[in-house]
Tab-separated table of C-alpha atoms and ligand atoms in Angstrom:
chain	number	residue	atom	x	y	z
A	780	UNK	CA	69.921	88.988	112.993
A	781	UNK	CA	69.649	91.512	110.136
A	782	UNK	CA	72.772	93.619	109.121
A	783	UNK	CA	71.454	97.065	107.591
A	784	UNK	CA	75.204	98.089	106.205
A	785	UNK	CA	78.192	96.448	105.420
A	786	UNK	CA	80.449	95.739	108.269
A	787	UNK	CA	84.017	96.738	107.071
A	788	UNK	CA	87.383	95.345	108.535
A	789	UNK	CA	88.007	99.086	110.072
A	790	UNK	CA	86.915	102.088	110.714
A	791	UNK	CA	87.216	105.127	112.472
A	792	UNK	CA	84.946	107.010	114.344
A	793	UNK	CA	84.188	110.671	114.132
A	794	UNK	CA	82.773	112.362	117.176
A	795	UNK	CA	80.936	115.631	117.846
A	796	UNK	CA	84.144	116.740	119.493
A	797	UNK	CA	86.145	115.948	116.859
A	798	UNK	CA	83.743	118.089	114.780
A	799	UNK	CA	84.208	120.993	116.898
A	800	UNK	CA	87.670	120.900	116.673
A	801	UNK	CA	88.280	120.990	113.171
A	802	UNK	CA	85.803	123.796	113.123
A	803	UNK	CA	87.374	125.641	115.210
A	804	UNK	CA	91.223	125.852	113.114
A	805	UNK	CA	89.044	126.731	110.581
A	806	UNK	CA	88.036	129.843	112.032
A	807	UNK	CA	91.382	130.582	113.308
A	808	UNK	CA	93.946	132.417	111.734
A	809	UNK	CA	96.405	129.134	111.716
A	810	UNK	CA	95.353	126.612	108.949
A	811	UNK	CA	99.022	124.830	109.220
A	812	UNK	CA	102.378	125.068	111.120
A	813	UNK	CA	100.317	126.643	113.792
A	814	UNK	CA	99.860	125.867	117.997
A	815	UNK	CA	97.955	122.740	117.223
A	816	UNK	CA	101.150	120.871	115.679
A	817	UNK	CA	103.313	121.222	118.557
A	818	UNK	CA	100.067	120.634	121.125
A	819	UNK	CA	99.578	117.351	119.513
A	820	UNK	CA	103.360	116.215	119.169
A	821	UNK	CA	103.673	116.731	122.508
A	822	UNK	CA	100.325	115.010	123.397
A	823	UNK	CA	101.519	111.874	121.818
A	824	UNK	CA	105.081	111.889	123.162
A	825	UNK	CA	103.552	112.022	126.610
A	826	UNK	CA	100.725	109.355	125.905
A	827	UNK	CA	103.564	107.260	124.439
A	828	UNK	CA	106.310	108.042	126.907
A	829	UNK	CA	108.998	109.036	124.410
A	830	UNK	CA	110.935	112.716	124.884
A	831	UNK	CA	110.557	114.136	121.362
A	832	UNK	CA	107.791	113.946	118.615
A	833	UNK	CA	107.114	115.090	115.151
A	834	UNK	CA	104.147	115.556	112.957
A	835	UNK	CA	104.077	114.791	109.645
A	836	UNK	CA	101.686	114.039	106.703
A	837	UNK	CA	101.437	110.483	106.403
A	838	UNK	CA	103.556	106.983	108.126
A	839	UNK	CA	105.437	106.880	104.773
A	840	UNK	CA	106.502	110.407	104.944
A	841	UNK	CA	107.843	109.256	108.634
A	842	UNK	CA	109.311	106.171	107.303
A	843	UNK	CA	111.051	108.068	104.728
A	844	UNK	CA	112.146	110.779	107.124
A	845	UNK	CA	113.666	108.296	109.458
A	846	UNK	CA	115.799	106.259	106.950
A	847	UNK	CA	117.190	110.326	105.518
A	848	UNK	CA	118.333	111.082	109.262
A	849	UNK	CA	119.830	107.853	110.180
A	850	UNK	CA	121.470	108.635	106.606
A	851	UNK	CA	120.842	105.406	104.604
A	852	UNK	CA	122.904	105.043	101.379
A	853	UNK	CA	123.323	103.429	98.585
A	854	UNK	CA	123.589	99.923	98.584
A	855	UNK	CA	123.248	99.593	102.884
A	856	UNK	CA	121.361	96.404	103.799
A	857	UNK	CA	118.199	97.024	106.297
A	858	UNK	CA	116.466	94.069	107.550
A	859	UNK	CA	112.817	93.997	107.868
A	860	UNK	CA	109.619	92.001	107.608
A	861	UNK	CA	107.740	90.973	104.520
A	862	UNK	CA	104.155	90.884	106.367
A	863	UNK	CA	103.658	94.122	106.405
A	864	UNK	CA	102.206	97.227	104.524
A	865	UNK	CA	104.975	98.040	101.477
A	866	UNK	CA	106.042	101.091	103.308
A	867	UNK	CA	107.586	99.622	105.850
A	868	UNK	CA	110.256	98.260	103.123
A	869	UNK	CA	109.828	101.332	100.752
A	870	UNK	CA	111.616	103.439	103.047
A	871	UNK	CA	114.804	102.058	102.440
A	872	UNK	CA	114.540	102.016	98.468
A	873	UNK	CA	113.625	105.559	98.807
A	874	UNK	CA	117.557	106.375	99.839
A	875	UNK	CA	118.697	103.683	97.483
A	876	UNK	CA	119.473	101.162	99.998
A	877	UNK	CA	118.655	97.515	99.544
A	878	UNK	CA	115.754	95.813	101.423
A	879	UNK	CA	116.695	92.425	102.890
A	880	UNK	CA	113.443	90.597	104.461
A	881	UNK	CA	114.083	88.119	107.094
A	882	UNK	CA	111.167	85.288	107.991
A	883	UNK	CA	108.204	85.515	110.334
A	884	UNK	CA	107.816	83.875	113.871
A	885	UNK	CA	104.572	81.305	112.671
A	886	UNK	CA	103.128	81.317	115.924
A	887	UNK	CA	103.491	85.329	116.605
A	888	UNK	CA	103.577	86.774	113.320
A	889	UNK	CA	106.103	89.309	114.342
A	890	UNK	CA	109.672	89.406	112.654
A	891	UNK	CA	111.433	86.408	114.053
A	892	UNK	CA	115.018	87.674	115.487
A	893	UNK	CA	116.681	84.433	115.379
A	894	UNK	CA	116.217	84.944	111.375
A	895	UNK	CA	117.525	87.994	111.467
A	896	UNK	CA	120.437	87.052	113.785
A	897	UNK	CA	121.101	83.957	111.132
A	898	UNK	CA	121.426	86.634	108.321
A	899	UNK	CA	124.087	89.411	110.828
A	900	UNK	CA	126.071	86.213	111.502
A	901	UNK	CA	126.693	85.214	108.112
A	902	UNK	CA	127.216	88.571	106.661
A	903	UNK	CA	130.634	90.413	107.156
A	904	UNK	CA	130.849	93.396	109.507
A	905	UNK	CA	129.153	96.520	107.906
A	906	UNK	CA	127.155	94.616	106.098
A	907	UNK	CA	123.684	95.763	107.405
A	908	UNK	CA	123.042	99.486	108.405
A	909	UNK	CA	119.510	98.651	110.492
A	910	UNK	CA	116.293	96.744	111.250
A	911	UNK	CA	112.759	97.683	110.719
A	912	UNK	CA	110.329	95.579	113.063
A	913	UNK	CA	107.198	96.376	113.135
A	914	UNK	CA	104.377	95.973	115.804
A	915	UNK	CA	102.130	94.133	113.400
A	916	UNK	CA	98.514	93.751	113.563
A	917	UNK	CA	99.639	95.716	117.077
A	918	UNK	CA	101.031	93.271	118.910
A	919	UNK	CA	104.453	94.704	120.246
A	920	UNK	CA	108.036	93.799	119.235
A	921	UNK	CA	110.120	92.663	122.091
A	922	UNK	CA	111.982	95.323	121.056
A	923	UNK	CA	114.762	94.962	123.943
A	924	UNK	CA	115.880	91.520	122.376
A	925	UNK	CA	116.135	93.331	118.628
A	926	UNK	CA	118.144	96.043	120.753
A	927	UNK	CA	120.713	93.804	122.308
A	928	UNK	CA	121.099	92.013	118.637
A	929	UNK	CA	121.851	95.953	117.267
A	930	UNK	CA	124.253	96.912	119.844
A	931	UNK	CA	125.868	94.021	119.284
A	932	UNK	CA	126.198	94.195	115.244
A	933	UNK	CA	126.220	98.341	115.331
A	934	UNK	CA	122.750	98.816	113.545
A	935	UNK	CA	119.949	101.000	114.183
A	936	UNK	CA	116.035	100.594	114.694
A	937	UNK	CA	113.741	102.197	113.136
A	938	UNK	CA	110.252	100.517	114.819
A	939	UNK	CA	107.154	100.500	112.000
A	940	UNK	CA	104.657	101.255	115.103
A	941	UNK	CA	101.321	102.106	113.011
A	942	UNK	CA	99.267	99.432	114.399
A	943	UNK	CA	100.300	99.610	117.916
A	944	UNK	CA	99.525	102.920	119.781
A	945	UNK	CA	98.882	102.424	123.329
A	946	UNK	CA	100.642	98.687	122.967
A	947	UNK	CA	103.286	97.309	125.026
A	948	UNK	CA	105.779	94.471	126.100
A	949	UNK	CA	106.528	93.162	129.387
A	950	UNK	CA	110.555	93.588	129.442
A	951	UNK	CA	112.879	91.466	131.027
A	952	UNK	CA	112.864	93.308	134.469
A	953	UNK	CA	109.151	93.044	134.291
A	954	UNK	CA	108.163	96.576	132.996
A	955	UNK	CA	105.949	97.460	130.874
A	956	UNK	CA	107.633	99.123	127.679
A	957	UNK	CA	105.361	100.833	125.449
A	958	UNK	CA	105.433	100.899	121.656
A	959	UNK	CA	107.096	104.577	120.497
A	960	UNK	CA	108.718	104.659	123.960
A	961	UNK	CA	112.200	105.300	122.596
A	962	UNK	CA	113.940	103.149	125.166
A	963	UNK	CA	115.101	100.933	122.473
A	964	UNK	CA	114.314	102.076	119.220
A	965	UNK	CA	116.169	105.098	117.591
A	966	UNK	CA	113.055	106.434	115.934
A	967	UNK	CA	109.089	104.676	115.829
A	968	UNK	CA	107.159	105.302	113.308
A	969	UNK	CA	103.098	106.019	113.566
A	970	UNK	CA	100.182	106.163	110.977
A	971	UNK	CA	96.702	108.136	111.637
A	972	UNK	CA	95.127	106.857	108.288
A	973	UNK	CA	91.543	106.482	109.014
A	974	UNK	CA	91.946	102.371	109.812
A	975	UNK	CA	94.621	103.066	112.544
A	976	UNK	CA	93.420	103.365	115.862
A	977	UNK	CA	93.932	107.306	115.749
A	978	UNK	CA	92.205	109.087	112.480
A	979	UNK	CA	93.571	112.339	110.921
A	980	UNK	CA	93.229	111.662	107.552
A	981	UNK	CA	96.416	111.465	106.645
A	982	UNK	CA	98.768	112.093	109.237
A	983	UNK	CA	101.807	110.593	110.708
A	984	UNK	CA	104.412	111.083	113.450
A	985	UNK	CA	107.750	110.318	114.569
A	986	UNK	CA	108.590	109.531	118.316
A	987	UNK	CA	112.405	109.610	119.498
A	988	UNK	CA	114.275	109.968	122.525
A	989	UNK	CA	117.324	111.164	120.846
A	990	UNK	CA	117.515	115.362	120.440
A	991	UNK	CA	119.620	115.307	117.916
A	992	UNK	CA	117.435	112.996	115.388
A	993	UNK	CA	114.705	115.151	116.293
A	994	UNK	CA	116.138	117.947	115.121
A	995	UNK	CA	117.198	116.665	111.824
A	996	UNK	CA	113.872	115.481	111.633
A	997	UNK	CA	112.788	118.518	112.040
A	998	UNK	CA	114.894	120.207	109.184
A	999	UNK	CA	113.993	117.280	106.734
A	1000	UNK	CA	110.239	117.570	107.483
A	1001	UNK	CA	110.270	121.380	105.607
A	1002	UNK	CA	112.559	121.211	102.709
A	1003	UNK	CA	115.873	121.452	105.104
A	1004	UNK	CA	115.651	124.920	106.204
A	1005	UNK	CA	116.975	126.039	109.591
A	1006	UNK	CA	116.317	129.683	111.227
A	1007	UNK	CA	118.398	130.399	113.844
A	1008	UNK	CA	121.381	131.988	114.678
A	1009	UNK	CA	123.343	129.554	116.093
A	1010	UNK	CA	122.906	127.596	113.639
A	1011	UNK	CA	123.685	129.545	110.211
A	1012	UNK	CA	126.776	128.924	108.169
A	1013	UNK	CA	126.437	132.379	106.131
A	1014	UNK	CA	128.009	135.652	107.909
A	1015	UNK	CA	125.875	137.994	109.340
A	1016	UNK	CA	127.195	140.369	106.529
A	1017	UNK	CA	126.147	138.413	104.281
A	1018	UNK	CA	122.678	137.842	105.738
A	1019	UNK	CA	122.193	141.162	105.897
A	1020	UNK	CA	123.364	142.372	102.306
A	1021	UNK	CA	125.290	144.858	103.958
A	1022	UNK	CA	129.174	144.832	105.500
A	1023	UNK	CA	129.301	144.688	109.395
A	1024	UNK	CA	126.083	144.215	109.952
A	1025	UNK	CA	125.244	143.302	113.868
A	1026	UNK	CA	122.500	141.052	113.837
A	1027	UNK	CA	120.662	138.340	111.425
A	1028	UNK	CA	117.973	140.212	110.123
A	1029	UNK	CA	114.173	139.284	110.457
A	1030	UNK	CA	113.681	137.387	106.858
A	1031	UNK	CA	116.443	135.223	107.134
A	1032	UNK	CA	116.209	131.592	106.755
A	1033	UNK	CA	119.386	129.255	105.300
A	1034	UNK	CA	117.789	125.865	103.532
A	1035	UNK	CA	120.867	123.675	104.604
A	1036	UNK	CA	120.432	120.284	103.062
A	1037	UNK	CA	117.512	118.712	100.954
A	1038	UNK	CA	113.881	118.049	102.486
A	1039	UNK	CA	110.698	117.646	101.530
A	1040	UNK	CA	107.097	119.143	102.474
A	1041	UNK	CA	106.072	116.261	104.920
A	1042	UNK	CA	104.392	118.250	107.501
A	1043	UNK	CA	100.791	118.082	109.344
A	1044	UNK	CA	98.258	120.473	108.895
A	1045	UNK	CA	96.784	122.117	111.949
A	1046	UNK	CA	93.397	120.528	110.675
A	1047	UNK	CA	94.822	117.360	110.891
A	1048	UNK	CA	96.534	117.904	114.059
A	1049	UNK	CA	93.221	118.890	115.702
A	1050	UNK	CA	91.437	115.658	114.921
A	1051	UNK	CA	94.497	114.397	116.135
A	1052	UNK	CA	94.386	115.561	119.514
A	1053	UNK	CA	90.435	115.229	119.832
A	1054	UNK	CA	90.805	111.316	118.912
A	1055	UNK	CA	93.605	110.701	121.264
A	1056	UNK	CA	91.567	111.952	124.272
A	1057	UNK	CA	89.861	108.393	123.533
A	1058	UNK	CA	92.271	106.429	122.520
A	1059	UNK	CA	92.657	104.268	125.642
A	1060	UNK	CA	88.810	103.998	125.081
A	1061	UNK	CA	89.116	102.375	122.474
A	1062	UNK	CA	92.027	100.261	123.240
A	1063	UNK	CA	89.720	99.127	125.779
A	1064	UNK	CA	86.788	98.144	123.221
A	1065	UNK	CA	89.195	96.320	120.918
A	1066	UNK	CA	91.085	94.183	123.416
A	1067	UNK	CA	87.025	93.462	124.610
A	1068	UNK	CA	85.966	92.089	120.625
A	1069	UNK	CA	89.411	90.114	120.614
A	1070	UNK	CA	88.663	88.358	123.806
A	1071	UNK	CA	85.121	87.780	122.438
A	1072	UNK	CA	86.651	86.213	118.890
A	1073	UNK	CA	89.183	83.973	120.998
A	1074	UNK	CA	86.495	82.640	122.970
A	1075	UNK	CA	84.393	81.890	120.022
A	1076	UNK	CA	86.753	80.394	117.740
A	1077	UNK	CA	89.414	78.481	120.198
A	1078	UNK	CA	89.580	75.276	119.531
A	1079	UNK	CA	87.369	75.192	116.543
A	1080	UNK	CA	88.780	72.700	114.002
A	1081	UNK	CA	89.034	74.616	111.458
A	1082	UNK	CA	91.010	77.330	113.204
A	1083	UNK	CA	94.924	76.831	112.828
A	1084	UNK	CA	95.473	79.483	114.300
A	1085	UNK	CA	94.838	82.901	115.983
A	1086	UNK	CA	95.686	86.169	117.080
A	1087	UNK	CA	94.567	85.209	120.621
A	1088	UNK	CA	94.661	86.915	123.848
A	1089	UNK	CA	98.009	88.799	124.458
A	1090	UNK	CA	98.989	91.045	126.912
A	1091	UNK	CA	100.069	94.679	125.536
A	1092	UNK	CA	98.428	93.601	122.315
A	1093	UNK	CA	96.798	96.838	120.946
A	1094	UNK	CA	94.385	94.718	118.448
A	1095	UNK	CA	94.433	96.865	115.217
A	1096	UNK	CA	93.421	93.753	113.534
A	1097	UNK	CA	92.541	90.591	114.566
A	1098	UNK	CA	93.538	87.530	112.286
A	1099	UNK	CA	92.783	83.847	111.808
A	1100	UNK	CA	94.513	81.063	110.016
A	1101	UNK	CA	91.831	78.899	108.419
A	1102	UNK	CA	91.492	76.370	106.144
A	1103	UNK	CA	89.867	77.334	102.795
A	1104	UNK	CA	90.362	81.002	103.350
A	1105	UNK	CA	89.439	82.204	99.897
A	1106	UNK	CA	86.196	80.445	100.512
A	1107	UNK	CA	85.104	82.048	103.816
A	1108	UNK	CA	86.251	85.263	102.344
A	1109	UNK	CA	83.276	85.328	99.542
A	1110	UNK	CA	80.757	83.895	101.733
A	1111	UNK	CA	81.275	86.536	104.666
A	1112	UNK	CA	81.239	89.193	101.807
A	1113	UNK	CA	77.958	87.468	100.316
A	1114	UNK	CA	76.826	88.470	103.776
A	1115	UNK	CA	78.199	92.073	103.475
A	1116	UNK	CA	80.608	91.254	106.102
A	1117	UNK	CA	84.411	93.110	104.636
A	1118	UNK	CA	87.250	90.759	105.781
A	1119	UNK	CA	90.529	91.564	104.874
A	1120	UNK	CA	94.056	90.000	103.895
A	1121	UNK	CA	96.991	91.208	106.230
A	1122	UNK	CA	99.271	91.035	103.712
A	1123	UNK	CA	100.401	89.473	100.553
A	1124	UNK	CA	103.754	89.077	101.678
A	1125	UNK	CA	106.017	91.999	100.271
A	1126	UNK	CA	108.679	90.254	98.547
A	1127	UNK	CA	106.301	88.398	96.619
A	1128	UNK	CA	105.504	91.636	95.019
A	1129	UNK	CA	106.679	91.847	91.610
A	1130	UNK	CA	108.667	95.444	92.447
A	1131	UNK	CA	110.992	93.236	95.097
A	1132	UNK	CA	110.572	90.280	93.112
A	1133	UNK	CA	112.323	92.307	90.436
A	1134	UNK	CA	114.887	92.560	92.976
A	1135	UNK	CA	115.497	88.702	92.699
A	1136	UNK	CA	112.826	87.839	95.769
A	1137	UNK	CA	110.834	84.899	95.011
A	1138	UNK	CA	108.751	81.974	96.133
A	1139	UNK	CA	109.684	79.494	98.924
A	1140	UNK	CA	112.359	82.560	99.889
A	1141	UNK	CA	110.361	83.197	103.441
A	1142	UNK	CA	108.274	80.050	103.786
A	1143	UNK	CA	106.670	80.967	107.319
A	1144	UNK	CA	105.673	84.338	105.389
A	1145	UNK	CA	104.485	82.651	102.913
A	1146	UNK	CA	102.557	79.679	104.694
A	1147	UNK	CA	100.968	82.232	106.902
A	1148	UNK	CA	99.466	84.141	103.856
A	1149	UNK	CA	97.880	80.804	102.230
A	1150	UNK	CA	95.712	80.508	105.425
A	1151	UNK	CA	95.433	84.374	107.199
A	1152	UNK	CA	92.395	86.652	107.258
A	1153	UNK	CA	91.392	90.164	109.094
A	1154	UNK	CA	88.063	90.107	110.866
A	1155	UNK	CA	86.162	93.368	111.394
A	1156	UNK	CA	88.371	95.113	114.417
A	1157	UNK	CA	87.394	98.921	115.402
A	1158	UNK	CA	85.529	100.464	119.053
A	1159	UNK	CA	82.093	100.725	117.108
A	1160	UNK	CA	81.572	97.295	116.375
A	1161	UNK	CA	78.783	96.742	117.948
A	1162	UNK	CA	78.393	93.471	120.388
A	1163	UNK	CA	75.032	92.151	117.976
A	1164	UNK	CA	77.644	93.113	114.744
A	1165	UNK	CA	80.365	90.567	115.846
A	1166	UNK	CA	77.789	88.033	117.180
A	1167	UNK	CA	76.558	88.042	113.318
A	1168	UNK	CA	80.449	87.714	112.271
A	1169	UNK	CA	81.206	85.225	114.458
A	1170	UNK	CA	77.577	83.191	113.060
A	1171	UNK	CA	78.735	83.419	109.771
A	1172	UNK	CA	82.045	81.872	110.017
A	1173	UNK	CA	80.287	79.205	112.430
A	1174	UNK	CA	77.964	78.726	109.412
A	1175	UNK	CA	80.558	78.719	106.848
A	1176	UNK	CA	82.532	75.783	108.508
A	1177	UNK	CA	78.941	73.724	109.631
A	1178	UNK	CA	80.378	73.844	113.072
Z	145	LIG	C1	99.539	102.357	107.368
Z	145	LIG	C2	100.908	101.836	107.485
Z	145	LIG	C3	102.024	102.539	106.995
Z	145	LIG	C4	101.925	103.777	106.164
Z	145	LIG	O1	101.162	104.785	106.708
Z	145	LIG	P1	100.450	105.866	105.754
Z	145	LIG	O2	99.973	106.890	106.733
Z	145	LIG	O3	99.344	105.168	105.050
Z	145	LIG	O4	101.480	106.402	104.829
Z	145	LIG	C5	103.290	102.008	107.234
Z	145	LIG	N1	103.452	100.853	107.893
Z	145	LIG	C6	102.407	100.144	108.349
Z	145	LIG	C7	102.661	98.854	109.079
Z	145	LIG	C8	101.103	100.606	108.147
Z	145	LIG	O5	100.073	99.868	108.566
């Protein structure tokens, strides 16, 4: 078949509704911090089953907003995994605590817990402050394993859940526990950059089940500043500029502790809520194309492995493990097919190799990146697109 454009990795998808939607904040009086924030937050809570969620500008801003209210210091250990985007990691350096990356599970590419359990066994109580799984290429965390590990060692979770809305595991009772949920994370973490499954932008959110994270969240999200009464430390008289005055007056605000600017727009938070009316749409199309590239490619030899078919799995990419990867990677873009690499493992970066990380640290990370490529994942790829994709790898291998 012929292929008119290039066929990216991801991609999101813009609809007339979406359109409308943006057009119409812009004729409204709000342009941020107005009814569309809140509408969305608690849109996505409900579509992710957690109490409480917050807006914000980007997943890093989340990131960093989680690792300020579960107060990480100076020096604190948090455990994470190295395939994954930087941020996931950055969070911690951003409060000057120290990242320590624990290996991979080969077969599910998730962080492996009995690494992680290796490393809270050997270190001496206090040691670690946290863990930071994260739902990668959206296939969930059994996050109810990682939360019996944390009770038992005193940590907290922060869950990296940009690649997994709408994802889930099947717990031990049988239930299905949704990424975000808050059952056994502290705080999860979400990304709605235009190659997540839900496109604002930039935009980001935080999902809790705790009130009184969600609050700080709150505060840290806009620079710190609280306004209301119950909660000032000033007097009244001095609020007021006068002595004995009765009430707080109108203009008064106290900014409490340092925060940043990391909120939404109501632009953003529009598209927001427009996309996630088809989100389980498009859950729906990508769990279709990953069926499709199992059945193609299982049991071709020069497949080591898969993403496969997974139950809960929400599919934001796809990935093989092939033999000569850098090879099929400039033949499918001779074709003006866009793979991508799901990642060069993080402490292999020079940043956290300046941090004393190196080589033949995390050898299932490692291993995994020699051989690992994205193929094109998102609901508009079309069924004649990934018949072409699917060709070309076929082609590329003779088989
Ligand atoms: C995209 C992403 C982030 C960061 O989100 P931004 O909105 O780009 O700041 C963090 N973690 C993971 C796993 C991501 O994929």
């Amino acid at each position: 078949m012929k292929i008119t454009s290039p066929i990216p990795y991801g991609k999101q998808y813009i609809s007339e509704d979406d359109l409308n939607a943006v057009q119409e904040v812009l004729r409204s009086t709000h342009l941020t911090q107005g009814p569309k924030i809140q509408e969305f937050e608690e849109k996505f809570a409900a579509y992710i089953g957690a109490a409480y969620a917050v807006a914000t500008s980007n997943g890093t801003a989340s990131l960093h907003l989680c690792t300020m209210a579960l107060n990480v210091k100076n020096g604190q250990k948090v455990i994470t995994t190295p395939i994954t985007f930087a941020a996931s990691a950055n969070c911690v350096r951003y409060c000057g605590g120290e990242v320590v990356f624990a290996d991979i599970d080969p077969q599910t590419y998730l962080l492996d817990i009995s690494s992680v359990e290796k490393l809270l066994e050997a270190a001496s109580p206090g040691t670690y402050a946290g863990i930071i799984p994260v739902d990668f290429a959206g296939r969930a965390v059994n996050l109810e394993a990682f939360k019996q590990l944390a009770t038992k060692y005193n940590l907290w979770i922060i869950e990296d859940a940009c690649h997994a809305p709408g994802g889930y595991f099947i717990d031990s009772k049988g239930n299905k526990q949704l990424c975000g949920n808050g059952k056994f994370a502290d705080l999860s973490i979400f990304s709605f950059h235009p190659v997540k499954h839900i496109a604002c932008g930039e935009g980001g959110m935080v999902t809790t089940n705790n009130l009184e994270l969600f609050k700080q969240l709150n505060r840290l999200r806009s620079h710190g500043i609280t306004k209301g009464d119950d909660q000032y430390i000033n007097s009244k008289d001095f609020a007021a500029g006068i002595a004995n005055a009765a009430d707080f007056p109108g203009w008064y605000m106290e900014m409490q502790q340092l925060g940043y600017n990391y909120r939404l727009t109501d632009i953003q938070a529009a598209l927001g809520i427009s996309q996630l009316t088809r989100a389980d749409q498009g859950l729906e199309r990508r769990r279709a194309i990953a069926a499709n590239y199992f059945n193609a490619f299982n049991e071709k030899p020069f497949v080591l492995n898969q993403s496969g078919v997974v139950e809960g799995h929400a599919y934001h990419l796809y990935i093989l493990e092939v033999e000569n990867r850098l090879g099929l990677y400039n033949y499918l873009r001779q074709h003006n097919i866009y793979a991508q690499i799901h990642y060069i493992p993080c402490h292999l970066m020079p940043y956290y190799r300046q941090q004393g990380w190196n080589e033949g640290d995390l050898p299932n990370a490692e291993a995994y990146y020699r051989h690992c490529i994205s193929l094109p994942m998102y609901p508009t790829l079309t069924d004649l697109e990934q018949e072409f994709v699917i060709d070309t790898i076929n082609k590329f291998y003779h088989a």
